[in-house]
Amino acid sequence: GRPDAGALRAVEADVPPAVSTPRPSSATSSSLPPRPRLVLRVGFAGSQRLVSDAELAAKPAATEAEKKAREQIVAERKRLEQALPVVLATMGRILAAIIPGVSVEHGNAQPVGRYFERKCPLLRLVTGLCQGADAIAGRAIEAEGILPKPDAGAGSQPGTHSLETELAAVIPFDVETYRRSRPAEFRGEFDRQLQRCAWVLTLDGHYEKPDPDTPSAKSRRARAYRAQSGFLLRHSDVLLAAANPDDVGKAGGTLETVREALGFDLPVVFIHTGKAGDNVYLIGPEDDLHSVLAGPAPAAAAWQTTLRRWVTQLTADPDSRLNPGGATHDEAREHGEKLLAEYFDEPASPPRDDAGRRQPT
């Protein structure tokens, strides 16, 4: 993520109060900084049309067109429910493999992993606590968790998790106002997911929806939802989006959020809910959104390989080897690891010679 204030606060919240990694005997707890926990922050944006069967049943379809629309909603929701666990598991497994001593099916521990706290990594999902795709994603992250392989050995006992997950949220209004703005049939699930959130960022948007609606009220709501989208991106390392790009977009909606993410230099994992079969696209900041979505989706093996590289790049660079075979990259990586060792393991920083003069680094 970028070094904005929101991201820095999120990072600070993840720094543990004590150091769990062994240090050199000359180091003291007061002279060395604590190692941060390895955390991947996944922002989520998705279509609020993809509501549950119970929520659909609360408002019976009256016309043939409404019945077809409901069938489409059910089909798209099922595609999302199938793709989401695969995407989250792919992220989680490579995240778990970064920390030394954690043995999982994919990947090897990265050398830079020793500078993180010796604690299983955290996969955080940040949503807008909306009905539809947000609710599906909130339930999916509950079920995610990676167990170590049976032969992982000491430090990875059977029954312990190699990955922890948590839910967080950014909402545009105060909690009670936002809750009242959601459909009545969704409020029970809203309350349940709200209680599960590790933290909730509430913005100071103004909610007003008169009947009949007015241009000024629409404008205020649009500004609030766009602010919600913007703050969610500032608490994310990667955006996971789920929608049918053929649907008409709204202010602060999924496609608008995707465009903002790419402009913010965040990579995007896009689940095309309107497409059966392979429907997961990976969109980098350098890509053209519409050109990528107009083409065929890559096979699962291809996008999973790219996604593992993305997660490694975001969390364990300079060990991601973005330029294989490039001598300059190897030199930069070696230099970066020396600086990490100096920062975390040298009680006297900056280093000085016997005469007390600072040694250049």
mmCIF file with all atom_site columns, C-alpha atoms in Angstrom, residues 13-220:
data_model
loop_
_atom_site.group_PDB
_atom_site.id
_atom_site.type_symbol
_atom_site.label_atom_id
_atom_site.label_alt_id
_atom_site.label_comp_id
_atom_site.label_asym_id
_atom_site.label_entity_id
_atom_site.label_seq_id
_atom_site.pdbx_PDB_ins_code
_atom_site.Cartn_x
_atom_site.Cartn_y
_atom_site.Cartn_z
_atom_site.occupancy
_atom_site.B_iso_or_equiv
_atom_site.pdbx_formal_charge
_atom_site.auth_seq_id
_atom_site.auth_comp_id
_atom_site.auth_asym_id
_atom_site.auth_atom_id
_atom_site.pdbx_PDB_model_num
ATOM 1   C CA . ALA A 1 13  ? -2.289  -1.495  14.627  1.00 0.00 ? 13  ALA A CA 1
ATOM 2   C CA . ASP A 1 14  ? -0.672  -4.716  13.462  1.00 0.00 ? 14  ASP A CA 1
ATOM 3   C CA . VAL A 1 15  ? 2.636   -4.194  15.280  1.00 0.00 ? 15  VAL A CA 1
ATOM 4   C CA . PRO A 1 16  ? 2.677   -6.516  18.307  1.00 0.00 ? 16  PRO A CA 1
ATOM 5   C CA . PRO A 1 17  ? 3.480   -5.118  21.746  1.00 0.00 ? 17  PRO A CA 1
ATOM 6   C CA . ALA A 1 18  ? 6.287   -7.607  22.305  1.00 0.00 ? 18  ALA A CA 1
ATOM 7   C CA . VAL A 1 19  ? 8.954   -9.333  20.248  1.00 0.00 ? 19  VAL A CA 1
ATOM 8   C CA . SER A 1 20  ? 8.589   -13.083 19.816  1.00 0.00 ? 20  SER A CA 1
ATOM 9   C CA . THR A 1 21  ? 11.582  -13.679 17.521  1.00 0.00 ? 21  THR A CA 1
ATOM 10  C CA . PRO A 1 22  ? 14.933  -14.578 19.137  1.00 0.00 ? 22  PRO A CA 1
ATOM 11  C CA . ARG A 1 23  ? 17.466  -11.746 18.981  1.00 0.00 ? 23  ARG A CA 1
ATOM 12  C CA . PRO A 1 24  ? 21.234  -11.501 19.390  1.00 0.00 ? 24  PRO A CA 1
ATOM 13  C CA . SER A 1 25  ? 22.306  -11.707 23.031  1.00 0.00 ? 25  SER A CA 1
ATOM 14  C CA . SER A 1 26  ? 23.557  -8.103  22.941  1.00 0.00 ? 26  SER A CA 1
ATOM 15  C CA . ALA A 1 27  ? 20.156  -6.764  22.003  1.00 0.00 ? 27  ALA A CA 1
ATOM 16  C CA . THR A 1 28  ? 17.613  -5.534  24.516  1.00 0.00 ? 28  THR A CA 1
ATOM 17  C CA . SER A 1 29  ? 13.877  -5.156  24.088  1.00 0.00 ? 29  SER A CA 1
ATOM 18  C CA . SER A 1 30  ? 14.193  -1.389  24.438  1.00 0.00 ? 30  SER A CA 1
ATOM 19  C CA . SER A 1 31  ? 16.928  -0.951  21.825  1.00 0.00 ? 31  SER A CA 1
ATOM 20  C CA . LEU A 1 32  ? 15.360  -2.845  18.924  1.00 0.00 ? 32  LEU A CA 1
ATOM 21  C CA . PRO A 1 33  ? 12.045  -2.296  17.164  1.00 0.00 ? 33  PRO A CA 1
ATOM 22  C CA . PRO A 1 34  ? 9.459   -5.101  17.357  1.00 0.00 ? 34  PRO A CA 1
ATOM 23  C CA . ARG A 1 35  ? 8.971   -7.164  14.255  1.00 0.00 ? 35  ARG A CA 1
ATOM 24  C CA . PRO A 1 36  ? 5.657   -6.447  12.531  1.00 0.00 ? 36  PRO A CA 1
ATOM 25  C CA . ARG A 1 37  ? 3.124   -9.136  11.883  1.00 0.00 ? 37  ARG A CA 1
ATOM 26  C CA . LEU A 1 38  ? 2.767   -10.256 8.282   1.00 0.00 ? 38  LEU A CA 1
ATOM 27  C CA . VAL A 1 39  ? -0.592  -8.901  7.118   1.00 0.00 ? 39  VAL A CA 1
ATOM 28  C CA . LEU A 1 40  ? -2.203  -8.776  3.672   1.00 0.00 ? 40  LEU A CA 1
ATOM 29  C CA . ARG A 1 41  ? -5.053  -6.273  3.446   1.00 0.00 ? 41  ARG A CA 1
ATOM 30  C CA . VAL A 1 42  ? -7.634  -7.240  0.809   1.00 0.00 ? 42  VAL A CA 1
ATOM 31  C CA . GLY A 1 43  ? -10.231 -4.613  -0.013  1.00 0.00 ? 43  GLY A CA 1
ATOM 32  C CA . PHE A 1 44  ? -13.503 -5.941  -1.394  1.00 0.00 ? 44  PHE A CA 1
ATOM 33  C CA . ALA A 1 45  ? -16.052 -4.352  -3.723  1.00 0.00 ? 45  ALA A CA 1
ATOM 34  C CA . GLY A 1 46  ? -19.003 -6.220  -5.179  1.00 0.00 ? 46  GLY A CA 1
ATOM 35  C CA . SER A 1 47  ? -22.500 -6.005  -6.554  1.00 0.00 ? 47  SER A CA 1
ATOM 36  C CA . GLN A 1 48  ? -25.249 -5.547  -3.974  1.00 0.00 ? 48  GLN A CA 1
ATOM 37  C CA . ARG A 1 49  ? -27.662 -7.312  -6.367  1.00 0.00 ? 49  ARG A CA 1
ATOM 38  C CA . LEU A 1 50  ? -26.303 -10.734 -5.388  1.00 0.00 ? 50  LEU A CA 1
ATOM 39  C CA . VAL A 1 51  ? -28.499 -11.176 -2.334  1.00 0.00 ? 51  VAL A CA 1
ATOM 40  C CA . SER A 1 52  ? -29.347 -14.448 -0.615  1.00 0.00 ? 52  SER A CA 1
ATOM 41  C CA . ASP A 1 53  ? -32.342 -16.674 -1.413  1.00 0.00 ? 53  ASP A CA 1
ATOM 42  C CA . ALA A 1 54  ? -33.995 -15.590 1.850   1.00 0.00 ? 54  ALA A CA 1
ATOM 43  C CA . GLU A 1 55  ? -33.602 -11.942 0.924   1.00 0.00 ? 55  GLU A CA 1
ATOM 44  C CA . LEU A 1 56  ? -35.011 -12.615 -2.540  1.00 0.00 ? 56  LEU A CA 1
ATOM 45  C CA . ALA A 1 57  ? -37.975 -14.440 -1.021  1.00 0.00 ? 57  ALA A CA 1
ATOM 46  C CA . ALA A 1 58  ? -38.787 -11.398 1.135   1.00 0.00 ? 58  ALA A CA 1
ATOM 47  C CA . LYS A 1 59  ? -39.908 -9.587  -2.018  1.00 0.00 ? 59  LYS A CA 1
ATOM 48  C CA . PRO A 1 60  ? -41.679 -12.046 -4.357  1.00 0.00 ? 60  PRO A CA 1
ATOM 49  C CA . ALA A 1 61  ? -41.341 -11.499 -8.090  1.00 0.00 ? 61  ALA A CA 1
ATOM 50  C CA . ALA A 1 62  ? -44.528 -10.178 -9.662  1.00 0.00 ? 62  ALA A CA 1
ATOM 51  C CA . THR A 1 63  ? -43.694 -10.250 -13.364 1.00 0.00 ? 63  THR A CA 1
ATOM 52  C CA . GLU A 1 64  ? -41.953 -12.610 -15.766 1.00 0.00 ? 64  GLU A CA 1
ATOM 53  C CA . ALA A 1 65  ? -39.131 -10.089 -16.201 1.00 0.00 ? 65  ALA A CA 1
ATOM 54  C CA . GLU A 1 66  ? -38.580 -9.995  -12.421 1.00 0.00 ? 66  GLU A CA 1
ATOM 55  C CA . LYS A 1 67  ? -38.454 -13.803 -12.304 1.00 0.00 ? 67  LYS A CA 1
ATOM 56  C CA . LYS A 1 68  ? -35.756 -13.869 -14.998 1.00 0.00 ? 68  LYS A CA 1
ATOM 57  C CA . ALA A 1 69  ? -33.827 -11.181 -13.179 1.00 0.00 ? 69  ALA A CA 1
ATOM 58  C CA . ARG A 1 70  ? -33.916 -13.297 -10.008 1.00 0.00 ? 70  ARG A CA 1
ATOM 59  C CA . GLU A 1 71  ? -32.681 -16.351 -11.859 1.00 0.00 ? 71  GLU A CA 1
ATOM 60  C CA . GLN A 1 72  ? -29.777 -14.264 -13.123 1.00 0.00 ? 72  GLN A CA 1
ATOM 61  C CA . ILE A 1 73  ? -29.010 -13.073 -9.584  1.00 0.00 ? 73  ILE A CA 1
ATOM 62  C CA . VAL A 1 74  ? -28.978 -16.639 -8.258  1.00 0.00 ? 74  VAL A CA 1
ATOM 63  C CA . ALA A 1 75  ? -26.700 -17.812 -11.082 1.00 0.00 ? 75  ALA A CA 1
ATOM 64  C CA . GLU A 1 76  ? -24.235 -14.939 -10.557 1.00 0.00 ? 76  GLU A CA 1
ATOM 65  C CA . ARG A 1 77  ? -24.221 -15.454 -6.799  1.00 0.00 ? 77  ARG A CA 1
ATOM 66  C CA . LYS A 1 78  ? -23.371 -19.137 -7.198  1.00 0.00 ? 78  LYS A CA 1
ATOM 67  C CA . ARG A 1 79  ? -20.452 -18.249 -9.489  1.00 0.00 ? 79  ARG A CA 1
ATOM 68  C CA . LEU A 1 80  ? -19.155 -15.844 -6.879  1.00 0.00 ? 80  LEU A CA 1
ATOM 69  C CA . GLU A 1 81  ? -19.557 -18.398 -4.088  1.00 0.00 ? 81  GLU A CA 1
ATOM 70  C CA . GLN A 1 82  ? -17.530 -20.886 -6.146  1.00 0.00 ? 82  GLN A CA 1
ATOM 71  C CA . ALA A 1 83  ? -14.710 -18.489 -7.105  1.00 0.00 ? 83  ALA A CA 1
ATOM 72  C CA . LEU A 1 84  ? -14.218 -16.602 -3.830  1.00 0.00 ? 84  LEU A CA 1
ATOM 73  C CA . PRO A 1 85  ? -12.871 -19.499 -1.722  1.00 0.00 ? 85  PRO A CA 1
ATOM 74  C CA . VAL A 1 86  ? -10.345 -20.360 -4.441  1.00 0.00 ? 86  VAL A CA 1
ATOM 75  C CA . VAL A 1 87  ? -9.083  -16.760 -4.648  1.00 0.00 ? 87  VAL A CA 1
ATOM 76  C CA . LEU A 1 88  ? -8.838  -16.381 -0.863  1.00 0.00 ? 88  LEU A CA 1
ATOM 77  C CA . ALA A 1 89  ? -7.131  -19.767 -0.445  1.00 0.00 ? 89  ALA A CA 1
ATOM 78  C CA . THR A 1 90  ? -4.577  -18.893 -3.141  1.00 0.00 ? 90  THR A CA 1
ATOM 79  C CA . MET A 1 91  ? -3.729  -15.651 -1.333  1.00 0.00 ? 91  MET A CA 1
ATOM 80  C CA . GLY A 1 92  ? -3.655  -17.352 2.041   1.00 0.00 ? 92  GLY A CA 1
ATOM 81  C CA . ARG A 1 93  ? -1.376  -20.221 1.093   1.00 0.00 ? 93  ARG A CA 1
ATOM 82  C CA . ILE A 1 94  ? 1.379   -18.072 -0.355  1.00 0.00 ? 94  ILE A CA 1
ATOM 83  C CA . LEU A 1 95  ? 1.035   -15.673 2.596   1.00 0.00 ? 95  LEU A CA 1
ATOM 84  C CA . ALA A 1 96  ? 1.458   -18.572 5.029   1.00 0.00 ? 96  ALA A CA 1
ATOM 85  C CA . ALA A 1 97  ? 4.510   -19.843 3.141   1.00 0.00 ? 97  ALA A CA 1
ATOM 86  C CA . ILE A 1 98  ? 6.468   -16.607 3.677   1.00 0.00 ? 98  ILE A CA 1
ATOM 87  C CA . ILE A 1 99  ? 7.054   -17.086 7.403   1.00 0.00 ? 99  ILE A CA 1
ATOM 88  C CA . PRO A 1 100 ? 9.956   -19.463 8.228   1.00 0.00 ? 100 PRO A CA 1
ATOM 89  C CA . GLY A 1 101 ? 8.919   -22.681 9.932   1.00 0.00 ? 101 GLY A CA 1
ATOM 90  C CA . VAL A 1 102 ? 5.471   -22.731 8.363   1.00 0.00 ? 102 VAL A CA 1
ATOM 91  C CA . SER A 1 103 ? 5.103   -25.632 5.964   1.00 0.00 ? 103 SER A CA 1
ATOM 92  C CA . VAL A 1 104 ? 2.282   -25.504 3.439   1.00 0.00 ? 104 VAL A CA 1
ATOM 93  C CA . GLU A 1 105 ? 1.603   -27.040 0.074   1.00 0.00 ? 105 GLU A CA 1
ATOM 94  C CA . HIS A 1 106 ? 2.663   -24.147 -2.169  1.00 0.00 ? 106 HIS A CA 1
ATOM 95  C CA . GLY A 1 107 ? 5.881   -22.144 -2.110  1.00 0.00 ? 107 GLY A CA 1
ATOM 96  C CA . ASN A 1 108 ? 8.869   -21.889 0.177   1.00 0.00 ? 108 ASN A CA 1
ATOM 97  C CA . ALA A 1 109 ? 9.617   -19.550 3.055   1.00 0.00 ? 109 ALA A CA 1
ATOM 98  C CA . GLN A 1 110 ? 11.079  -16.270 1.835   1.00 0.00 ? 110 GLN A CA 1
ATOM 99  C CA . PRO A 1 111 ? 14.381  -15.053 3.368   1.00 0.00 ? 111 PRO A CA 1
ATOM 100 C CA . VAL A 1 112 ? 12.776  -11.722 4.196   1.00 0.00 ? 112 VAL A CA 1
ATOM 101 C CA . GLY A 1 113 ? 10.161  -13.625 6.198   1.00 0.00 ? 113 GLY A CA 1
ATOM 102 C CA . ARG A 1 114 ? 12.507  -13.802 9.193   1.00 0.00 ? 114 ARG A CA 1
ATOM 103 C CA . TYR A 1 115 ? 12.007  -10.075 9.735   1.00 0.00 ? 115 TYR A CA 1
ATOM 104 C CA . PHE A 1 116 ? 8.315   -10.571 10.455  1.00 0.00 ? 116 PHE A CA 1
ATOM 105 C CA . GLU A 1 117 ? 6.983   -11.638 13.837  1.00 0.00 ? 117 GLU A CA 1
ATOM 106 C CA . ARG A 1 118 ? 7.037   -15.415 14.286  1.00 0.00 ? 118 ARG A CA 1
ATOM 107 C CA . LYS A 1 119 ? 3.296   -15.644 14.270  1.00 0.00 ? 119 LYS A CA 1
ATOM 108 C CA . CYS A 1 120 ? 0.979   -17.026 11.631  1.00 0.00 ? 120 CYS A CA 1
ATOM 109 C CA . PRO A 1 121 ? 0.128   -14.380 9.011   1.00 0.00 ? 121 PRO A CA 1
ATOM 110 C CA . LEU A 1 122 ? -3.141  -12.462 8.931   1.00 0.00 ? 122 LEU A CA 1
ATOM 111 C CA . LEU A 1 123 ? -5.399  -12.190 5.889   1.00 0.00 ? 123 LEU A CA 1
ATOM 112 C CA . ARG A 1 124 ? -7.686  -9.199  6.437   1.00 0.00 ? 124 ARG A CA 1
ATOM 113 C CA . LEU A 1 125 ? -10.780 -8.578  4.305   1.00 0.00 ? 125 LEU A CA 1
ATOM 114 C CA . VAL A 1 126 ? -12.081 -4.991  4.304   1.00 0.00 ? 126 VAL A CA 1
ATOM 115 C CA . THR A 1 127 ? -15.665 -4.588  3.043   1.00 0.00 ? 127 THR A CA 1
ATOM 116 C CA . GLY A 1 128 ? -18.410 -1.989  3.018   1.00 0.00 ? 128 GLY A CA 1
ATOM 117 C CA . LEU A 1 129 ? -20.769 -4.234  5.072   1.00 0.00 ? 129 LEU A CA 1
ATOM 118 C CA . CYS A 1 130 ? -23.353 -4.063  2.316   1.00 0.00 ? 130 CYS A CA 1
ATOM 119 C CA . GLN A 1 131 ? -25.921 -6.629  1.270   1.00 0.00 ? 131 GLN A CA 1
ATOM 120 C CA . GLY A 1 132 ? -25.120 -8.885  -1.657  1.00 0.00 ? 132 GLY A CA 1
ATOM 121 C CA . ALA A 1 133 ? -21.502 -9.606  -2.583  1.00 0.00 ? 133 ALA A CA 1
ATOM 122 C CA . ASP A 1 134 ? -20.090 -7.942  0.577   1.00 0.00 ? 134 ASP A CA 1
ATOM 123 C CA . ALA A 1 135 ? -22.090 -10.330 2.742   1.00 0.00 ? 135 ALA A CA 1
ATOM 124 C CA . ILE A 1 136 ? -20.960 -13.331 0.687   1.00 0.00 ? 136 ILE A CA 1
ATOM 125 C CA . ALA A 1 137 ? -17.328 -12.251 1.034   1.00 0.00 ? 137 ALA A CA 1
ATOM 126 C CA . GLY A 1 138 ? -17.748 -11.739 4.777   1.00 0.00 ? 138 GLY A CA 1
ATOM 127 C CA . ARG A 1 139 ? -19.000 -15.305 5.147   1.00 0.00 ? 139 ARG A CA 1
ATOM 128 C CA . ALA A 1 140 ? -16.231 -16.656 2.896   1.00 0.00 ? 140 ALA A CA 1
ATOM 129 C CA . ILE A 1 141 ? -13.426 -15.160 4.991   1.00 0.00 ? 141 ILE A CA 1
ATOM 130 C CA . GLU A 1 142 ? -14.912 -16.847 8.075   1.00 0.00 ? 142 GLU A CA 1
ATOM 131 C CA . ALA A 1 143 ? -14.408 -20.244 6.471   1.00 0.00 ? 143 ALA A CA 1
ATOM 132 C CA . GLU A 1 144 ? -10.856 -19.536 5.309   1.00 0.00 ? 144 GLU A CA 1
ATOM 133 C CA . GLY A 1 145 ? -7.948  -20.980 7.277   1.00 0.00 ? 145 GLY A CA 1
ATOM 134 C CA . ILE A 1 146 ? -4.965  -23.083 6.330   1.00 0.00 ? 146 ILE A CA 1
ATOM 135 C CA . LEU A 1 147 ? -3.774  -26.054 8.332   1.00 0.00 ? 147 LEU A CA 1
ATOM 136 C CA . PRO A 1 148 ? -0.121  -27.096 8.144   1.00 0.00 ? 148 PRO A CA 1
ATOM 137 C CA . LYS A 1 149 ? 0.788   -30.334 6.404   1.00 0.00 ? 149 LYS A CA 1
ATOM 138 C CA . PRO A 1 150 ? 0.836   -33.414 8.704   1.00 0.00 ? 150 PRO A CA 1
ATOM 139 C CA . ASP A 1 151 ? 4.621   -33.738 8.302   1.00 0.00 ? 151 ASP A CA 1
ATOM 140 C CA . ALA A 1 152 ? 5.339   -30.058 9.061   1.00 0.00 ? 152 ALA A CA 1
ATOM 141 C CA . GLY A 1 153 ? 7.232   -31.011 12.224  1.00 0.00 ? 153 GLY A CA 1
ATOM 142 C CA . ALA A 1 154 ? 7.865   -28.973 15.358  1.00 0.00 ? 154 ALA A CA 1
ATOM 143 C CA . GLY A 1 155 ? 6.348   -25.532 15.449  1.00 0.00 ? 155 GLY A CA 1
ATOM 144 C CA . SER A 1 156 ? 3.366   -26.554 13.318  1.00 0.00 ? 156 SER A CA 1
ATOM 145 C CA . GLN A 1 157 ? 1.365   -28.895 15.509  1.00 0.00 ? 157 GLN A CA 1
ATOM 146 C CA . PRO A 1 158 ? -1.742  -30.617 14.116  1.00 0.00 ? 158 PRO A CA 1
ATOM 147 C CA . GLY A 1 159 ? -4.864  -28.574 14.707  1.00 0.00 ? 159 GLY A CA 1
ATOM 148 C CA . THR A 1 160 ? -3.100  -25.212 14.632  1.00 0.00 ? 160 THR A CA 1
ATOM 149 C CA . HIS A 1 161 ? -3.678  -22.764 11.824  1.00 0.00 ? 161 HIS A CA 1
ATOM 150 C CA . SER A 1 162 ? -0.978  -21.405 9.565   1.00 0.00 ? 162 SER A CA 1
ATOM 151 C CA . LEU A 1 163 ? -3.187  -18.439 8.663   1.00 0.00 ? 163 LEU A CA 1
ATOM 152 C CA . GLU A 1 164 ? -5.568  -16.243 10.623  1.00 0.00 ? 164 GLU A CA 1
ATOM 153 C CA . THR A 1 165 ? -8.289  -14.149 9.033   1.00 0.00 ? 165 THR A CA 1
ATOM 154 C CA . GLU A 1 166 ? -10.287 -11.146 10.117  1.00 0.00 ? 166 GLU A CA 1
ATOM 155 C CA . LEU A 1 167 ? -13.041 -8.922  8.810   1.00 0.00 ? 167 LEU A CA 1
ATOM 156 C CA . ALA A 1 168 ? -12.913 -5.114  8.891   1.00 0.00 ? 168 ALA A CA 1
ATOM 157 C CA . ALA A 1 169 ? -15.210 -2.486  7.412   1.00 0.00 ? 169 ALA A CA 1
ATOM 158 C CA . VAL A 1 170 ? -15.446 1.059   6.095   1.00 0.00 ? 170 VAL A CA 1
ATOM 159 C CA . ILE A 1 171 ? -18.955 2.549   6.129   1.00 0.00 ? 171 ILE A CA 1
ATOM 160 C CA . PRO A 1 172 ? -20.062 5.981   4.860   1.00 0.00 ? 172 PRO A CA 1
ATOM 161 C CA . PHE A 1 173 ? -22.346 6.991   7.749   1.00 0.00 ? 173 PHE A CA 1
ATOM 162 C CA . ASP A 1 174 ? -22.598 6.288   11.457  1.00 0.00 ? 174 ASP A CA 1
ATOM 163 C CA . VAL A 1 175 ? -23.475 2.664   12.204  1.00 0.00 ? 175 VAL A CA 1
ATOM 164 C CA . GLU A 1 176 ? -27.143 3.153   13.095  1.00 0.00 ? 176 GLU A CA 1
ATOM 165 C CA . THR A 1 177 ? -27.830 5.379   10.090  1.00 0.00 ? 177 THR A CA 1
ATOM 166 C CA . TYR A 1 178 ? -26.076 2.966   7.751   1.00 0.00 ? 178 TYR A CA 1
ATOM 167 C CA . ARG A 1 179 ? -27.949 0.017   9.246   1.00 0.00 ? 179 ARG A CA 1
ATOM 168 C CA . ARG A 1 180 ? -31.310 1.748   8.664   1.00 0.00 ? 180 ARG A CA 1
ATOM 169 C CA . SER A 1 181 ? -30.319 2.449   5.055   1.00 0.00 ? 181 SER A CA 1
ATOM 170 C CA . ARG A 1 182 ? -29.898 -1.296  4.373   1.00 0.00 ? 182 ARG A CA 1
ATOM 171 C CA . PRO A 1 183 ? -32.887 -3.529  3.452   1.00 0.00 ? 183 PRO A CA 1
ATOM 172 C CA . ALA A 1 184 ? -34.758 -4.834  6.486   1.00 0.00 ? 184 ALA A CA 1
ATOM 173 C CA . GLU A 1 185 ? -34.208 -8.470  5.461   1.00 0.00 ? 185 GLU A CA 1
ATOM 174 C CA . PHE A 1 186 ? -30.419 -7.948  5.522   1.00 0.00 ? 186 PHE A CA 1
ATOM 175 C CA . ARG A 1 187 ? -30.103 -6.257  8.917   1.00 0.00 ? 187 ARG A CA 1
ATOM 176 C CA . GLY A 1 188 ? -29.747 -9.493  10.877  1.00 0.00 ? 188 GLY A CA 1
ATOM 177 C CA . GLU A 1 189 ? -26.715 -10.506 8.792   1.00 0.00 ? 189 GLU A CA 1
ATOM 178 C CA . PHE A 1 190 ? -25.413 -6.930  9.004   1.00 0.00 ? 190 PHE A CA 1
ATOM 179 C CA . ASP A 1 191 ? -25.509 -7.116  12.810  1.00 0.00 ? 191 ASP A CA 1
ATOM 180 C CA . ARG A 1 192 ? -23.738 -10.483 12.833  1.00 0.00 ? 192 ARG A CA 1
ATOM 181 C CA . GLN A 1 193 ? -20.908 -9.357  10.546  1.00 0.00 ? 193 GLN A CA 1
ATOM 182 C CA . LEU A 1 194 ? -20.608 -6.034  12.359  1.00 0.00 ? 194 LEU A CA 1
ATOM 183 C CA . GLN A 1 195 ? -19.916 -7.928  15.600  1.00 0.00 ? 195 GLN A CA 1
ATOM 184 C CA . ARG A 1 196 ? -17.199 -9.959  13.850  1.00 0.00 ? 196 ARG A CA 1
ATOM 185 C CA . CYS A 1 197 ? -15.310 -6.915  12.592  1.00 0.00 ? 197 CYS A CA 1
ATOM 186 C CA . ALA A 1 198 ? -11.899 -6.281  14.144  1.00 0.00 ? 198 ALA A CA 1
ATOM 187 C CA . TRP A 1 199 ? -12.454 -2.592  13.443  1.00 0.00 ? 199 TRP A CA 1
ATOM 188 C CA . VAL A 1 200 ? -14.986 -0.386  11.673  1.00 0.00 ? 200 VAL A CA 1
ATOM 189 C CA . LEU A 1 201 ? -14.123 2.985   10.159  1.00 0.00 ? 201 LEU A CA 1
ATOM 190 C CA . THR A 1 202 ? -17.222 5.212   10.085  1.00 0.00 ? 202 THR A CA 1
ATOM 191 C CA . LEU A 1 203 ? -17.161 8.292   7.866   1.00 0.00 ? 203 LEU A CA 1
ATOM 192 C CA . ASP A 1 204 ? -19.168 11.474  8.384   1.00 0.00 ? 204 ASP A CA 1
ATOM 193 C CA . GLY A 1 205 ? -21.352 11.231  5.279   1.00 0.00 ? 205 GLY A CA 1
ATOM 194 C CA . HIS A 1 206 ? -24.888 12.614  5.338   1.00 0.00 ? 206 HIS A CA 1
ATOM 195 C CA . TYR A 1 207 ? -27.674 10.148  4.482   1.00 0.00 ? 207 TYR A CA 1
ATOM 196 C CA . GLU A 1 208 ? -30.919 11.551  3.170   1.00 0.00 ? 208 GLU A CA 1
ATOM 197 C CA . LYS A 1 209 ? -33.371 9.791   0.849   1.00 0.00 ? 209 LYS A CA 1
ATOM 198 C CA . PRO A 1 210 ? -36.655 11.707  0.637   1.00 0.00 ? 210 PRO A CA 1
ATOM 199 C CA . ASP A 1 211 ? -39.691 10.538  -1.318  1.00 0.00 ? 211 ASP A CA 1
ATOM 200 C CA . PRO A 1 212 ? -39.621 11.815  -3.980  1.00 0.00 ? 212 PRO A CA 1
ATOM 201 C CA . ASP A 1 213 ? -35.840 11.944  -4.130  1.00 0.00 ? 213 ASP A CA 1
ATOM 202 C CA . THR A 1 214 ? -34.058 15.230  -4.804  1.00 0.00 ? 214 THR A CA 1
ATOM 203 C CA . PRO A 1 215 ? -30.876 16.057  -6.765  1.00 0.00 ? 215 PRO A CA 1
ATOM 204 C CA . SER A 1 216 ? -29.176 17.450  -3.641  1.00 0.00 ? 216 SER A CA 1
ATOM 205 C CA . ALA A 1 217 ? -29.916 14.295  -1.622  1.00 0.00 ? 217 ALA A CA 1
ATOM 206 C CA . LYS A 1 218 ? -28.620 12.101  -4.460  1.00 0.00 ? 218 LYS A CA 1
ATOM 207 C CA . SER A 1 219 ? -25.461 14.186  -4.643  1.00 0.00 ? 219 SER A CA 1
ATOM 208 C CA . ARG A 1 220 ? -24.798 13.888  -0.904  1.00 0.00 ? 220 ARG A CA 1
#
